mmCIF file of C-alpha atoms in Angstrom:
data_model
loop_
_atom_site.group_PDB
_atom_site.id
_atom_site.type_symbol
_atom_site.label_atom_id
_atom_site.label_comp_id
_atom_site.label_asym_id
_atom_site.label_seq_id
_atom_site.Cartn_x
_atom_site.Cartn_y
_atom_site.Cartn_z
ATOM 1 C CA UNK P 1 -18.513 40.695 218.882
ATOM 2 C CA UNK P 2 -18.397 36.955 216.198
ATOM 3 C CA UNK P 3 -14.915 36.500 214.225
ATOM 4 C CA UNK P 4 -13.977 34.610 211.370
ATOM 5 C CA UNK P 5 -11.436 31.769 212.166
ATOM 6 C CA UNK P 6 -8.368 32.325 210.322
ATOM 7 C CA UNK P 7 -6.895 29.497 208.522
ATOM 8 C CA UNK P 8 -4.135 28.540 210.919
ATOM 9 C CA UNK P 9 -5.744 27.993 213.469
ATOM 10 C CA UNK P 10 -8.392 25.010 211.330
ATOM 11 C CA UNK P 11 -6.894 21.732 211.256
ATOM 12 C CA UNK P 12 -9.642 19.748 210.475
ATOM 13 C CA UNK P 13 -8.342 16.537 208.702
ATOM 14 C CA UNK P 14 -11.076 16.510 206.156
ATOM 15 C CA UNK P 15 -10.945 16.777 202.836
ATOM 16 C CA UNK P 16 -13.946 17.506 200.992
ATOM 17 C CA UNK P 17 -14.665 15.544 197.821
ATOM 18 C CA UNK P 18 -16.824 15.884 194.673
ATOM 19 C CA UNK P 19 -18.256 19.243 194.400
ATOM 20 C CA UNK P 20 -18.006 19.808 198.094
ATOM 21 C CA UNK P 21 -15.868 22.477 200.513
ATOM 22 C CA UNK P 22 -15.010 22.576 204.569
ATOM 23 C CA UNK P 23 -15.656 26.124 205.818
ATOM 24 C CA UNK P 24 -14.878 27.084 209.584
ATOM 25 C CA UNK P 25 -17.852 28.847 210.394
ATOM 26 C CA UNK P 26 -18.051 32.255 212.584
ATOM 27 C CA UNK P 27 -17.224 31.646 216.016
ATOM 28 C CA UNK P 28 -21.097 32.427 217.678
ATOM 29 C CA UNK P 29 -21.595 34.486 221.031
ATOM 30 C CA UNK P 30 -22.337 32.982 224.383
ATOM 31 C CA UNK P 31 -23.919 35.893 226.059
ATOM 32 C CA UNK P 32 -26.095 38.463 223.957
ATOM 33 C CA UNK P 33 -24.813 41.893 224.466
ATOM 34 C CA UNK P 34 -27.395 42.538 226.875
ATOM 35 C CA UNK P 35 -25.415 40.151 228.784
ATOM 36 C CA UNK P 36 -27.749 37.169 228.534
ATOM 37 C CA UNK P 37 -26.442 33.676 228.715
ATOM 38 C CA UNK P 38 -27.429 31.928 225.793
ATOM 39 C CA UNK P 39 -28.554 28.145 226.268
ATOM 40 C CA UNK P 40 -27.327 24.696 224.400
ATOM 41 C CA UNK P 41 -29.880 24.699 222.353
ATOM 42 C CA UNK P 42 -29.747 28.764 221.399
ATOM 43 C CA UNK P 43 -25.927 28.377 220.762
ATOM 44 C CA UNK P 44 -26.470 25.507 218.663
ATOM 45 C CA UNK P 45 -29.144 27.362 216.047
ATOM 46 C CA UNK P 46 -26.860 29.970 216.152
ATOM 47 C CA UNK P 47 -23.783 27.547 215.346
ATOM 48 C CA UNK P 48 -26.354 26.430 212.621
ATOM 49 C CA UNK P 49 -27.343 29.863 211.134
ATOM 50 C CA UNK P 50 -24.071 31.743 210.997
ATOM 51 C CA UNK P 51 -23.399 32.581 207.314
ATOM 52 C CA UNK P 52 -19.445 33.662 207.419
ATOM 53 C CA UNK P 53 -16.884 31.892 207.823
ATOM 54 C CA UNK P 54 -13.451 30.129 206.520
ATOM 55 C CA UNK P 55 -12.709 28.301 203.241
ATOM 56 C CA UNK P 56 -10.700 25.557 205.197
ATOM 57 C CA UNK P 57 -10.307 22.992 202.705
ATOM 58 C CA UNK P 58 -11.874 22.323 198.196
ATOM 59 C CA UNK P 59 -12.287 19.992 196.974
ATOM 60 C CA UNK P 60 -10.285 19.645 193.404
ATOM 61 C CA UNK P 61 -13.862 19.227 191.611
ATOM 62 C CA UNK P 62 -15.480 22.355 193.717
ATOM 63 C CA UNK P 63 -16.109 25.515 191.520
ATOM 64 C CA UNK P 64 -15.322 24.013 187.912
ATOM 65 C CA UNK P 65 -19.066 24.106 186.826
ATOM 66 C CA UNK P 66 -18.374 27.561 185.151
ATOM 67 C CA UNK P 67 -16.715 27.809 182.193
ATOM 68 C CA UNK P 68 -13.526 29.088 183.848
ATOM 69 C CA UNK P 69 -11.936 32.329 186.182
ATOM 70 C CA UNK P 70 -9.887 33.849 183.651
ATOM 71 C CA UNK P 71 -9.373 37.366 186.484
ATOM 72 C CA UNK P 72 -8.323 34.451 189.356
ATOM 73 C CA UNK P 73 -11.414 34.946 191.187
ATOM 74 C CA UNK P 74 -12.436 31.771 191.708
ATOM 75 C CA UNK P 75 -12.776 30.480 195.492
ATOM 76 C CA UNK P 76 -9.927 29.064 197.790
ATOM 77 C CA UNK P 77 -8.935 27.528 200.925
ATOM 78 C CA UNK P 78 -8.322 31.100 203.165
ATOM 79 C CA UNK P 79 -10.130 32.895 201.876
ATOM 80 C CA UNK P 80 -13.430 34.139 203.539
ATOM 81 C CA UNK P 81 -16.821 33.641 202.439
ATOM 82 C CA UNK P 82 -20.637 34.059 202.556
ATOM 83 C CA UNK P 83 -22.414 30.402 202.417
ATOM 84 C CA UNK P 84 -26.321 29.700 202.156
ATOM 85 C CA UNK P 85 -28.087 29.897 205.957
ATOM 86 C CA UNK P 86 -28.375 25.929 207.366
ATOM 87 C CA UNK P 87 -26.388 24.807 204.253
ATOM 88 C CA UNK P 88 -24.253 22.036 204.184
ATOM 89 C CA UNK P 89 -23.709 19.147 207.855
ATOM 90 C CA UNK P 90 -21.825 20.384 210.947
ATOM 91 C CA UNK P 91 -18.789 17.583 211.341
ATOM 92 C CA UNK P 92 -15.956 17.699 213.720
ATOM 93 C CA UNK P 93 -12.795 18.020 212.674
ATOM 94 C CA UNK P 94 -9.430 15.626 213.789
ATOM 95 C CA UNK P 95 -9.595 19.125 216.373
ATOM 96 C CA UNK P 96 -12.321 18.933 217.879
ATOM 97 C CA UNK P 97 -13.982 22.209 216.181
ATOM 98 C CA UNK P 98 -16.747 22.013 214.138
ATOM 99 C CA UNK P 99 -16.687 22.978 210.778
ATOM 100 C CA UNK P 100 -19.121 23.151 207.884
ATOM 101 C CA UNK P 101 -19.243 20.642 205.152
ATOM 102 C CA UNK P 102 -21.164 22.506 202.172
ATOM 103 C CA UNK P 103 -21.245 22.099 198.029
ATOM 104 C CA UNK P 104 -19.828 24.593 196.123
ATOM 105 C CA UNK P 105 -23.083 26.234 195.059
ATOM 106 C CA UNK P 106 -23.869 27.287 198.273
ATOM 107 C CA UNK P 107 -20.853 29.144 198.861
ATOM 108 C CA UNK P 108 -22.199 33.025 197.596
ATOM 109 C CA UNK P 109 -19.387 35.842 197.753
ATOM 110 C CA UNK P 110 -15.477 35.802 198.826
ATOM 111 C CA UNK P 111 -15.247 38.441 201.521
ATOM 112 C CA UNK P 112 -12.161 41.301 201.151
ATOM 113 C CA UNK P 113 -10.639 39.821 198.182
ATOM 114 C CA UNK P 114 -11.080 41.724 194.826
ATOM 115 C CA UNK P 115 -10.366 39.674 191.814
#
């Protein structure tokens, strides 16, 4: 089962600028539920198509296009999020893990947090 990484496990060493956010995508499976081992190419496609992850870093300008977040619901580092499929660029952090550098508007929803 794929899991969303915890913020404490993410040490990317990358600070997004402008309207960008850094997301640790959900870990993808290397073996299917039926026991088939995925090729490297298939795993890379799964990594690219991941749509859930954890916000690791948020630029100070990200999410400021709205006229305000009166209920305190603005996405912040540590939130589990849904984001656009194939959004952003895969980048390698200082910890050797792959992250997604995306525009703030690619974040579609916050998972499991109510305002």
